Short mmCIF file of N, CA and C in Angstrom, two decimals:
data_model
loop_
_atom_site.label_atom_id
_atom_site.label_comp_id
_atom_site.label_asym_id
_atom_site.label_seq_id
_atom_site.Cartn_x
_atom_site.Cartn_y
_atom_site.Cartn_z
N PHE A 822 0.75 -1.15 -0.08
CA PHE A 822 0.03 -0.01 0.06
C PHE A 822 0.83 1.24 -0.04
N SER A 823 1.78 1.28 0.94
CA SER A 823 2.68 2.59 1.01
C SER A 823 3.62 2.63 -0.10
N THR A 824 4.09 1.62 -0.74
CA THR A 824 4.96 1.66 -2.07
C THR A 824 3.94 2.24 -3.08
N GLN A 825 3.02 1.55 -3.45
CA GLN A 825 2.12 1.58 -4.39
C GLN A 825 1.42 3.18 -4.59
N HIS A 826 1.16 3.42 -3.35
CA HIS A 826 0.57 5.03 -3.26
C HIS A 826 1.46 5.92 -2.57
N SER A 827 2.88 6.05 -2.75
CA SER A 827 3.87 6.60 -2.21
C SER A 827 3.63 8.16 -2.34
N SER A 828 3.60 8.63 -3.52
CA SER A 828 3.46 10.04 -3.80
C SER A 828 2.04 10.60 -3.31
N LEU A 829 1.09 9.83 -3.31
CA LEU A 829 -0.25 10.25 -2.97
C LEU A 829 -0.10 10.31 -1.42
N ILE A 830 0.40 9.52 -0.65
CA ILE A 830 0.45 9.50 0.68
C ILE A 830 1.39 10.59 1.09
N GLU A 831 2.37 10.87 0.56
CA GLU A 831 3.26 12.14 0.67
C GLU A 831 2.38 13.41 0.79
N GLY A 832 1.56 13.58 -0.37
CA GLY A 832 0.80 14.67 -0.49
C GLY A 832 -0.38 14.88 0.47
N LEU A 833 -0.95 13.75 0.95
CA LEU A 833 -1.81 13.68 1.83
C LEU A 833 -1.52 14.14 3.25
N HIS A 834 -0.14 13.53 3.53
CA HIS A 834 0.39 13.85 4.79
C HIS A 834 0.76 15.28 4.92
N ALA A 835 1.13 15.95 3.90
CA ALA A 835 1.30 17.42 3.95
C ALA A 835 -0.03 18.12 4.03
N GLU A 836 -0.89 17.73 3.32
CA GLU A 836 -2.36 18.33 3.32
C GLU A 836 -3.02 18.20 4.59
N ALA A 837 -2.78 17.14 5.49
CA ALA A 837 -3.30 16.88 6.69
C ALA A 837 -2.64 17.69 7.73
N LYS A 838 -1.43 18.25 7.37
CA LYS A 838 -0.63 18.98 8.48
C LYS A 838 -0.18 17.93 9.57
N ALA A 839 0.12 16.73 9.22
CA ALA A 839 0.33 15.76 10.14
C ALA A 839 1.69 16.06 11.11
N THR A 840 2.65 16.85 10.34
CA THR A 840 3.78 17.10 11.12
C THR A 840 3.55 17.84 12.40
N ARG A 841 2.56 18.70 12.54
CA ARG A 841 2.45 19.50 13.62
C ARG A 841 2.16 18.78 14.68
N TRP A 842 1.84 17.44 14.72
CA TRP A 842 1.74 16.48 15.86
C TRP A 842 2.85 15.78 15.96
N GLY A 843 3.83 15.73 15.17
CA GLY A 843 5.04 14.86 15.16
C GLY A 843 4.68 13.46 14.57
N LEU A 844 3.60 13.50 13.66
CA LEU A 844 3.17 12.11 13.11
C LEU A 844 3.97 11.88 11.82
N SER A 845 4.55 10.78 11.98
CA SER A 845 5.54 10.39 10.86
C SER A 845 4.64 9.97 9.46
N ARG A 846 5.24 10.02 8.38
CA ARG A 846 4.44 9.72 7.10
C ARG A 846 4.08 8.16 7.18
N GLU A 847 5.03 7.41 7.83
CA GLU A 847 4.68 5.97 8.12
C GLU A 847 3.34 5.60 8.92
N MET A 848 3.30 6.43 10.09
CA MET A 848 2.16 6.45 10.88
C MET A 848 0.76 6.77 10.24
N PHE A 849 1.12 7.88 9.47
CA PHE A 849 -0.20 8.45 8.81
C PHE A 849 -0.45 7.39 7.74
N ALA A 850 0.28 6.73 6.97
CA ALA A 850 0.05 5.76 5.92
C ALA A 850 -0.78 4.47 6.55
N GLU A 851 -0.24 4.28 7.94
CA GLU A 851 -1.02 3.13 8.54
C GLU A 851 -2.51 3.48 8.58
N GLY A 852 -2.72 4.62 9.21
CA GLY A 852 -4.33 5.02 9.24
C GLY A 852 -4.96 5.09 7.94
N LEU A 853 -4.28 5.60 6.98
CA LEU A 853 -4.78 5.67 5.66
C LEU A 853 -5.00 4.11 5.07
N TRP A 854 -4.16 3.21 5.26
CA TRP A 854 -4.31 1.82 4.97
C TRP A 854 -5.65 1.14 5.72
N ARG A 855 -5.60 1.41 6.95
CA ARG A 855 -6.91 0.96 7.77
C ARG A 855 -8.08 1.46 7.12
N SER A 856 -8.16 2.78 6.90
CA SER A 856 -9.30 3.28 6.21
C SER A 856 -9.85 2.93 5.07
N ALA A 857 -8.77 2.61 4.12
CA ALA A 857 -9.12 1.99 2.79
C ALA A 857 -9.50 0.61 2.87
N GLY A 858 -8.78 -0.03 3.76
CA GLY A 858 -9.14 -1.43 4.16
C GLY A 858 -10.84 -1.56 4.51
N LYS A 859 -11.11 -0.69 5.45
CA LYS A 859 -12.51 -0.85 5.61
C LYS A 859 -13.30 -0.45 4.52
N ARG A 860 -12.88 0.64 3.69
CA ARG A 860 -13.67 1.04 2.65
C ARG A 860 -13.92 -0.06 1.62
N PHE A 861 -12.89 -0.71 1.22
CA PHE A 861 -12.82 -1.55 0.30
C PHE A 861 -12.99 -3.07 0.66
N ARG A 862 -13.08 -3.20 2.14
CA ARG A 862 -13.28 -4.59 2.64
C ARG A 862 -12.39 -5.75 2.06
N GLY A 863 -11.16 -5.22 1.89
CA GLY A 863 -9.95 -6.29 1.65
C GLY A 863 -10.09 -6.55 0.12
N ALA A 864 -10.94 -6.11 -0.67
CA ALA A 864 -10.98 -6.23 -2.07
C ALA A 864 -10.25 -5.12 -2.59
N PRO A 865 -9.18 -5.31 -3.53
CA PRO A 865 -8.15 -4.15 -3.99
C PRO A 865 -9.04 -3.32 -4.84
N GLY A 866 -9.06 -1.97 -4.43
CA GLY A 866 -9.83 -0.95 -5.36
C GLY A 866 -8.68 -0.50 -6.49
N THR A 867 -9.02 -0.21 -7.49
CA THR A 867 -8.13 0.47 -8.54
C THR A 867 -7.42 1.61 -7.75
N PRO A 868 -6.21 1.87 -8.44
CA PRO A 868 -5.54 3.02 -7.85
C PRO A 868 -6.30 4.33 -7.81
N SER A 869 -7.01 4.47 -9.07
CA SER A 869 -7.82 5.81 -9.05
C SER A 869 -8.95 5.91 -8.08
N GLU A 870 -9.58 4.53 -7.84
CA GLU A 870 -10.56 4.52 -6.72
C GLU A 870 -10.01 4.73 -5.36
N VAL A 871 -8.67 4.23 -5.09
CA VAL A 871 -8.22 4.29 -3.76
C VAL A 871 -7.97 5.82 -3.72
N GLU A 872 -7.36 6.46 -4.64
CA GLU A 872 -6.91 7.85 -4.62
C GLU A 872 -8.17 8.78 -4.40
N ALA A 873 -9.27 8.48 -5.20
CA ALA A 873 -10.37 9.37 -4.92
C ALA A 873 -11.01 9.20 -3.51
N TYR A 874 -10.92 7.99 -3.04
CA TYR A 874 -11.31 7.65 -1.45
C TYR A 874 -10.52 8.26 -0.61
N LEU A 875 -9.28 8.29 -0.65
CA LEU A 875 -8.24 8.93 0.34
C LEU A 875 -8.48 10.38 0.25
N LYS A 876 -8.62 10.98 -0.98
CA LYS A 876 -8.56 12.43 -0.96
C LYS A 876 -10.09 12.86 -0.43
N SER A 877 -10.91 12.03 -0.44
CA SER A 877 -12.29 12.66 0.07
C SER A 877 -12.36 12.47 1.64
N LEU A 878 -11.42 11.96 2.42
CA LEU A 878 -11.27 11.82 3.80
C LEU A 878 -11.02 13.26 4.57
N HIS A 879 -11.51 13.36 5.79
CA HIS A 879 -11.34 14.30 6.69
C HIS A 879 -9.77 14.18 7.21
N LEU A 880 -8.75 14.78 6.33
CA LEU A 880 -7.48 14.44 6.50
C LEU A 880 -6.92 14.95 7.94
N GLU A 881 -7.24 16.29 8.05
CA GLU A 881 -6.72 16.91 9.40
C GLU A 881 -7.18 15.96 10.69
N ASP A 882 -8.43 15.45 10.48
CA ASP A 882 -8.95 14.94 11.73
C ASP A 882 -8.33 13.44 11.80
N LEU A 883 -8.16 12.92 10.62
CA LEU A 883 -7.57 11.55 10.63
C LEU A 883 -5.95 11.52 11.07
N ALA A 884 -5.57 12.77 10.75
CA ALA A 884 -3.98 12.83 11.20
C ALA A 884 -3.99 12.92 12.87
N LEU A 885 -5.05 13.80 13.47
CA LEU A 885 -5.01 13.96 14.78
C LEU A 885 -5.33 12.74 15.43
N ALA A 886 -6.30 11.86 14.92
CA ALA A 886 -6.62 10.75 15.46
C ALA A 886 -5.47 9.72 15.42
N CYS A 887 -4.72 9.71 14.49
CA CYS A 887 -3.56 8.89 14.39
C CYS A 887 -2.46 9.07 15.42
N ALA A 888 -2.39 10.46 15.55
CA ALA A 888 -1.37 10.98 16.28
C ALA A 888 -1.76 10.71 17.63
N CYS A 889 -3.03 10.87 18.06
CA CYS A 889 -3.33 10.57 19.50
C CYS A 889 -3.25 9.22 19.77
N SER A 890 -3.66 8.29 18.71
CA SER A 890 -3.51 6.71 18.99
C SER A 890 -2.19 6.25 19.22
N GLU A 891 -1.19 7.06 18.64
CA GLU A 891 0.18 6.89 18.82
C GLU A 891 0.79 7.42 20.17
N GLY A 892 -0.21 8.21 20.92
CA GLY A 892 0.07 8.75 22.16
C GLY A 892 1.07 10.08 22.26
N LEU A 893 1.13 10.52 21.07
CA LEU A 893 1.92 11.82 20.82
C LEU A 893 1.29 13.13 21.57
N GLU A 894 2.18 13.62 22.50
CA GLU A 894 1.56 14.45 23.58
C GLU A 894 0.95 15.79 22.97
N THR A 895 1.61 16.41 21.90
CA THR A 895 1.10 17.60 21.31
C THR A 895 -0.35 17.56 20.67
N ALA A 896 -0.50 16.26 20.23
CA ALA A 896 -1.82 15.95 19.55
C ALA A 896 -2.79 15.69 20.75
N TRP A 897 -2.48 15.17 21.86
CA TRP A 897 -3.42 14.91 23.08
C TRP A 897 -3.70 16.27 23.67
N GLU A 898 -2.68 17.17 23.68
CA GLU A 898 -3.00 18.65 24.34
C GLU A 898 -4.07 19.34 23.57
N PHE A 899 -3.92 19.15 22.27
CA PHE A 899 -4.86 19.77 21.34
C PHE A 899 -6.04 19.21 21.44
N PHE A 900 -6.30 17.85 21.51
CA PHE A 900 -7.43 16.91 21.45
C PHE A 900 -8.38 17.51 22.79
N VAL A 901 -7.47 17.41 23.76
CA VAL A 901 -8.18 17.77 25.04
C VAL A 901 -8.71 19.19 25.14
N ALA A 902 -7.81 20.13 24.63
CA ALA A 902 -8.21 21.61 24.51
C ALA A 902 -9.43 21.79 23.72
N HIS A 903 -9.66 21.11 22.59
CA HIS A 903 -10.57 21.46 21.58
C HIS A 903 -11.63 20.57 21.60
N PHE A 904 -11.75 19.32 22.26
CA PHE A 904 -12.76 18.49 22.12
C PHE A 904 -13.42 18.03 23.53
N ARG A 905 -12.77 18.52 24.62
CA ARG A 905 -13.33 18.20 25.97
C ARG A 905 -14.62 18.69 26.15
N GLN A 906 -14.94 20.05 26.03
CA GLN A 906 -16.08 20.69 26.05
C GLN A 906 -17.16 20.34 25.22
N GLU A 907 -16.80 19.91 23.98
CA GLU A 907 -17.65 19.36 23.12
C GLU A 907 -18.20 18.01 23.51
N LEU A 908 -17.27 17.12 24.06
CA LEU A 908 -17.74 15.98 24.62
C LEU A 908 -18.81 16.07 25.82
N ARG A 909 -18.42 16.96 26.45
CA ARG A 909 -19.22 17.27 27.82
C ARG A 909 -20.58 17.78 27.38
N ASN A 910 -20.67 18.65 26.33
CA ASN A 910 -21.94 19.11 25.76
C ASN A 910 -22.75 18.05 25.00
N ALA A 911 -22.07 17.15 24.51
CA ALA A 911 -22.65 16.10 23.79
C ALA A 911 -23.39 15.11 25.04
N SER A 912 -22.76 14.80 25.91
CA SER A 912 -23.14 14.16 27.09
C SER A 912 -24.37 14.68 27.76
N CYS A 913 -24.20 16.05 28.01
CA CYS A 913 -25.46 16.80 28.52
C CYS A 913 -26.56 16.71 27.60
N ALA A 914 -26.51 16.64 26.25
CA ALA A 914 -27.47 16.58 25.29
C ALA A 914 -28.18 15.08 25.41
N ILE A 915 -27.18 14.10 25.63
CA ILE A 915 -27.70 12.66 25.64
C ILE A 915 -28.45 12.50 26.93
N LEU A 916 -27.99 13.16 27.97
CA LEU A 916 -28.71 12.87 29.22
C LEU A 916 -29.90 13.84 29.65
N ARG A 917 -29.94 14.68 28.82
CA ARG A 917 -31.15 15.81 28.88
C ARG A 917 -32.36 15.13 29.32
N SER A 918 -32.80 14.07 28.70
CA SER A 918 -34.08 13.39 28.97
C SER A 918 -34.28 12.85 30.26
N TYR A 919 -33.12 12.93 31.01
CA TYR A 919 -33.17 12.42 32.39
C TYR A 919 -33.44 13.40 33.32
N GLY A 920 -33.68 14.82 32.86
CA GLY A 920 -34.05 15.86 33.68
C GLY A 920 -32.87 16.64 33.96
N PRO A 921 -32.85 17.74 34.79
CA PRO A 921 -31.82 18.54 35.27
C PRO A 921 -31.13 17.85 36.34
N GLY A 922 -29.95 18.46 36.45
CA GLY A 922 -29.07 18.00 37.53
C GLY A 922 -28.18 16.75 37.19
N ASN A 923 -28.13 16.77 35.81
CA ASN A 923 -27.24 15.53 35.47
C ASN A 923 -25.81 15.76 34.80
N ASP A 924 -25.60 17.12 35.35
CA ASP A 924 -24.07 17.75 34.97
C ASP A 924 -23.02 16.72 35.35
N ALA A 925 -22.96 16.29 36.56
CA ALA A 925 -21.83 15.50 37.13
C ALA A 925 -21.90 14.07 36.33
N ARG A 926 -22.96 13.60 36.02
CA ARG A 926 -23.12 12.44 35.30
C ARG A 926 -22.61 12.50 33.87
N ALA A 927 -23.17 13.67 33.21
CA ALA A 927 -22.73 13.90 31.91
C ALA A 927 -21.16 14.17 31.74
N GLU A 928 -20.57 14.84 32.75
CA GLU A 928 -18.98 14.99 32.74
C GLU A 928 -18.30 13.61 32.93
N GLU A 929 -18.98 12.74 33.77
CA GLU A 929 -18.45 11.57 34.03
C GLU A 929 -18.60 10.45 32.63
N LEU A 930 -19.53 10.69 31.93
CA LEU A 930 -19.73 9.95 30.75
C LEU A 930 -18.64 10.39 29.69
N ALA A 931 -18.70 11.70 29.46
CA ALA A 931 -17.64 12.29 28.56
C ALA A 931 -16.26 11.82 29.00
N ASP A 932 -15.82 12.08 30.32
CA ASP A 932 -14.44 11.74 30.75
C ASP A 932 -14.15 10.39 30.76
N SER A 933 -15.25 9.38 30.75
CA SER A 933 -14.92 7.93 30.79
C SER A 933 -14.37 7.49 29.51
N LEU A 934 -14.54 8.28 28.47
CA LEU A 934 -14.19 7.84 27.10
C LEU A 934 -12.66 8.11 26.98
N TYR A 935 -12.08 8.99 27.53
CA TYR A 935 -10.65 9.40 27.29
C TYR A 935 -9.68 8.02 27.64
N ALA A 936 -10.01 7.22 28.57
CA ALA A 936 -9.07 5.92 28.89
C ALA A 936 -9.21 5.03 27.41
N GLU A 937 -10.24 4.91 27.03
CA GLU A 937 -10.48 4.16 25.69
C GLU A 937 -9.74 4.77 24.41
N LEU A 938 -10.07 6.06 24.53
CA LEU A 938 -9.46 6.71 23.43
C LEU A 938 -7.80 6.62 23.40
N TYR A 939 -7.28 6.73 24.71
CA TYR A 939 -5.75 6.75 24.87
C TYR A 939 -5.18 5.22 24.68
N GLY A 940 -6.14 4.25 25.06
CA GLY A 940 -5.93 2.83 24.78
C GLY A 940 -5.08 2.42 26.13
N ILE A 941 -5.91 2.08 27.07
CA ILE A 941 -5.35 1.33 28.32
C ILE A 941 -5.12 -0.10 28.19
N ARG A 942 -6.00 -0.63 27.27
CA ARG A 942 -5.91 -2.07 27.04
C ARG A 942 -4.68 -2.34 26.12
N SER A 943 -3.85 -3.37 26.38
CA SER A 943 -2.87 -3.72 25.54
C SER A 943 -3.21 -4.93 24.47
N ALA A 944 -3.19 -4.63 23.32
CA ALA A 944 -3.33 -5.77 22.31
C ALA A 944 -2.22 -6.65 22.39
N GLY A 945 -2.02 -7.51 21.40
CA GLY A 945 -0.91 -8.33 21.19
C GLY A 945 0.31 -7.70 21.11
N GLY A 946 1.31 -8.32 21.68
CA GLY A 946 2.72 -7.61 21.87
C GLY A 946 2.78 -6.49 22.81
N GLY A 947 1.87 -6.43 23.65
CA GLY A 947 1.98 -5.41 24.87
C GLY A 947 1.72 -4.00 24.26
N ARG A 948 1.19 -3.84 22.95
CA ARG A 948 0.97 -2.48 22.45
C ARG A 948 -0.43 -1.84 22.73
N ARG A 949 -0.45 -0.57 23.14
CA ARG A 949 -1.71 -0.03 23.43
C ARG A 949 -2.82 -0.24 22.32
N LYS A 950 -4.02 -0.39 22.46
CA LYS A 950 -5.07 -0.50 21.51
C LYS A 950 -5.97 0.73 21.76
N SER A 951 -5.76 1.69 20.90
CA SER A 951 -6.74 2.96 21.06
C SER A 951 -7.83 2.86 20.45
N LEU A 952 -8.92 3.39 20.84
CA LEU A 952 -10.18 3.67 20.15
C LEU A 952 -10.12 4.44 19.03
N PHE A 953 -9.04 5.36 19.01
CA PHE A 953 -8.75 6.00 17.56
C PHE A 953 -8.65 5.30 16.53
N GLU A 954 -8.10 4.07 16.72
CA GLU A 954 -7.89 3.19 15.57
C GLU A 954 -8.97 2.77 14.89
N TYR A 955 -10.22 3.15 15.20
CA TYR A 955 -11.34 2.86 14.58
C TYR A 955 -12.04 4.09 13.89
N PHE A 956 -11.39 5.23 14.10
CA PHE A 956 -11.75 6.28 13.39
C PHE A 956 -10.93 6.26 12.07
N HIS A 957 -11.79 6.34 10.84
CA HIS A 957 -11.37 6.08 9.57
C HIS A 957 -11.36 7.52 8.73
N GLY A 958 -11.82 8.49 9.22
CA GLY A 958 -11.94 9.74 8.53
C GLY A 958 -12.88 10.03 7.56
N ARG A 959 -13.86 9.07 7.44
CA ARG A 959 -14.97 9.44 6.73
C ARG A 959 -15.89 10.36 7.11
N SER A 960 -15.99 10.67 8.51
CA SER A 960 -16.69 11.74 9.01
C SER A 960 -15.77 12.60 9.78
N LYS A 961 -16.38 13.78 10.28
CA LYS A 961 -15.50 14.66 11.00
C LYS A 961 -15.27 13.92 12.41
N LEU A 962 -14.25 14.10 12.88
CA LEU A 962 -13.89 13.61 14.30
C LEU A 962 -14.85 13.90 15.36
N SER A 963 -15.34 15.09 15.29
CA SER A 963 -16.41 15.43 16.27
C SER A 963 -17.65 14.57 16.11
N THR A 964 -18.15 14.40 14.88
CA THR A 964 -19.34 13.51 14.66
C THR A 964 -19.02 12.00 15.20
N TRP A 965 -18.02 11.57 14.87
CA TRP A 965 -17.61 10.16 15.27
C TRP A 965 -17.50 10.02 16.81
N LEU A 966 -17.03 11.05 17.42
CA LEU A 966 -16.83 11.14 19.11
C LEU A 966 -18.23 11.20 19.58
N ARG A 967 -19.10 11.87 18.92
CA ARG A 967 -20.55 11.95 19.58
C ARG A 967 -21.17 10.45 19.38
N ALA A 968 -20.98 9.91 18.17
CA ALA A 968 -21.60 8.69 17.96
C ALA A 968 -20.98 7.50 19.06
N VAL A 969 -19.59 7.64 19.16
CA VAL A 969 -19.02 6.73 20.24
C VAL A 969 -19.60 7.02 21.56
N LEU A 970 -19.72 8.32 21.82
CA LEU A 970 -20.18 8.72 23.27
C LEU A 970 -21.69 8.16 23.36
N ALA A 971 -22.53 8.17 22.36
CA ALA A 971 -24.03 7.82 22.52
C ALA A 971 -23.99 6.15 22.70
N GLN A 972 -23.02 5.58 22.02
CA GLN A 972 -22.91 4.20 22.01
C GLN A 972 -22.69 3.60 23.61
N ARG A 973 -21.68 4.53 23.97
CA ARG A 973 -21.06 4.21 25.45
C ARG A 973 -22.41 4.38 26.43
N HIS A 974 -23.12 5.44 26.20
CA HIS A 974 -24.24 5.54 27.09
C HIS A 974 -25.18 4.58 27.06
N VAL A 975 -25.39 3.94 25.81
CA VAL A 975 -26.37 2.69 25.52
C VAL A 975 -25.74 1.58 26.28
N ASP A 976 -24.39 1.41 26.07
CA ASP A 976 -23.74 0.38 26.86
C ASP A 976 -23.91 0.44 28.34
N LEU A 977 -23.89 1.52 28.83
CA LEU A 977 -23.95 1.83 30.36
C LEU A 977 -25.44 1.39 30.79
N LEU A 978 -26.36 1.88 29.87
CA LEU A 978 -27.79 1.61 30.38
C LEU A 978 -28.05 0.18 30.31
N ARG A 979 -27.42 -0.50 29.29
CA ARG A 979 -27.66 -2.13 29.36
C ARG A 979 -27.00 -2.69 30.57
N THR A 980 -25.81 -2.28 31.04
CA THR A 980 -25.29 -2.93 32.27
C THR A 980 -26.01 -2.48 33.42
N GLU A 981 -26.50 -1.35 33.44
CA GLU A 981 -27.23 -0.77 34.80
C GLU A 981 -28.55 -1.55 34.81
N ARG A 982 -29.21 -1.87 33.73
CA ARG A 982 -30.44 -2.49 33.79
C ARG A 982 -30.32 -4.10 34.33
N GLY A 983 -29.31 -4.61 33.78
CA GLY A 983 -29.06 -6.10 34.26
C GLY A 983 -29.94 -6.71 33.04
N THR A 984 -29.62 -8.22 33.28
CA THR A 984 -30.34 -8.91 32.22
C THR A 984 -31.29 -9.86 32.95
N ILE A 985 -32.26 -10.23 32.26
CA ILE A 985 -33.39 -11.24 32.77
C ILE A 985 -33.44 -12.24 31.56
N SER A 986 -33.31 -13.34 31.93
CA SER A 986 -33.37 -14.56 31.18
C SER A 986 -34.87 -14.60 30.58
N LEU A 987 -35.27 -14.84 29.41
CA LEU A 987 -36.43 -15.01 28.86
C LEU A 987 -37.03 -16.39 29.33
N ASP A 988 -36.05 -17.23 29.60
CA ASP A 988 -36.55 -18.53 30.15
C ASP A 988 -37.07 -18.55 31.44
N ALA A 989 -36.59 -17.60 32.13
CA ALA A 989 -36.98 -17.43 33.51
C ALA A 989 -38.14 -16.74 33.82
N ALA A 990 -38.56 -16.00 32.68
CA ALA A 990 -39.85 -15.28 32.97
C ALA A 990 -40.98 -16.08 33.05
N SER A 991 -42.09 -15.76 33.98
CA SER A 991 -42.94 -16.68 34.07
C SER A 991 -43.91 -16.76 32.96
N ASP A 992 -44.77 -17.39 32.79
CA ASP A 992 -45.68 -17.73 31.58
C ASP A 992 -46.72 -16.57 31.75
N SER A 993 -47.00 -15.94 32.96
CA SER A 993 -48.09 -14.84 32.87
C SER A 993 -47.31 -13.45 32.41
N THR A 994 -46.13 -13.47 32.31
CA THR A 994 -45.42 -12.26 31.95
C THR A 994 -45.34 -12.28 30.31
N GLU A 995 -45.71 -11.10 29.86
CA GLU A 995 -45.85 -10.88 28.45
C GLU A 995 -44.55 -10.20 28.01
N VAL A 996 -43.94 -10.66 26.94
CA VAL A 996 -42.73 -10.27 26.53
C VAL A 996 -42.80 -9.68 25.23
N THR A 997 -42.36 -8.12 25.00
CA THR A 997 -42.67 -7.47 23.78
C THR A 997 -41.31 -7.14 23.35
N MET A 998 -41.14 -7.06 22.06
CA MET A 998 -39.72 -6.81 21.33
C MET A 998 -40.02 -5.28 20.87
N PHE A 999 -39.09 -4.40 21.28
CA PHE A 999 -38.80 -3.10 20.70
C PHE A 999 -37.45 -2.94 20.27
N ASP A 1000 -37.13 -2.66 18.81
CA ASP A 1000 -35.93 -2.39 18.24
C ASP A 1000 -35.01 -3.56 18.90
N GLY A 1001 -35.50 -4.66 18.74
CA GLY A 1001 -34.41 -5.84 19.02
C GLY A 1001 -34.25 -6.14 20.52
N GLU A 1002 -34.84 -5.29 21.38
CA GLU A 1002 -34.81 -5.52 22.91
C GLU A 1002 -36.08 -5.92 23.62
N ALA A 1003 -36.02 -6.86 24.48
CA ALA A 1003 -37.16 -7.55 25.12
C ALA A 1003 -37.60 -6.51 26.16
N GLU A 1004 -38.92 -6.31 26.28
CA GLU A 1004 -39.40 -5.61 27.37
C GLU A 1004 -40.38 -6.42 28.02
N LEU A 1005 -40.39 -6.56 29.22
CA LEU A 1005 -41.40 -7.52 30.05
C LEU A 1005 -42.52 -6.49 30.54
N SER A 1006 -43.75 -6.90 30.38
CA SER A 1006 -44.98 -6.16 30.75
C SER A 1006 -45.04 -5.65 32.05
N ASP A 1007 -44.43 -6.36 33.04
CA ASP A 1007 -44.59 -6.07 34.51
C ASP A 1007 -43.45 -5.01 34.88
N GLY A 1008 -42.77 -4.53 33.87
CA GLY A 1008 -41.91 -3.38 34.17
C GLY A 1008 -40.43 -3.82 34.70
N GLN A 1009 -40.10 -5.14 34.71
CA GLN A 1009 -38.88 -5.46 35.03
C GLN A 1009 -37.62 -5.01 34.41
N MET A 1010 -37.74 -4.77 33.15
CA MET A 1010 -36.70 -4.26 32.31
C MET A 1010 -36.72 -2.79 32.22
#
């Protein structure tokens, strides 16, 4: 990939202003490769298709995500300064339906994302696995972050609810399906 698209990657690296984060051409190329791999699902795209796709990406956001994924300090400082309040605002919007007074909970939801973004879990070989590696640049980084935050909220709701085995539900309890989730008529879920 890097060899076949060398001059394109060089130009995109410059356009993304990736050097301001200390992001090498090789690290940025890895992010472009992951994005193209996701887009073409392992099937080789023609050079012109790959070029058109890569040029359509939000390159500056992709460079920032790649730099944060690598743990580069200048990128993280920029990310926290520019996205922290936006994440907190999105959390407040998500939790607004729970009524007033959820500011602390919204802040907690937003801040809980940082550990996963930084990558506290180590993948094979002892390497950090950052959530940023799943950002492919097809949307703006802020849009992707709001979607991830909303999904984390859904995940938290599911764990807070607990689970009830449908086999254990009594015969008198009616089970209704909403959007793929079971709801018991006696309000247990």
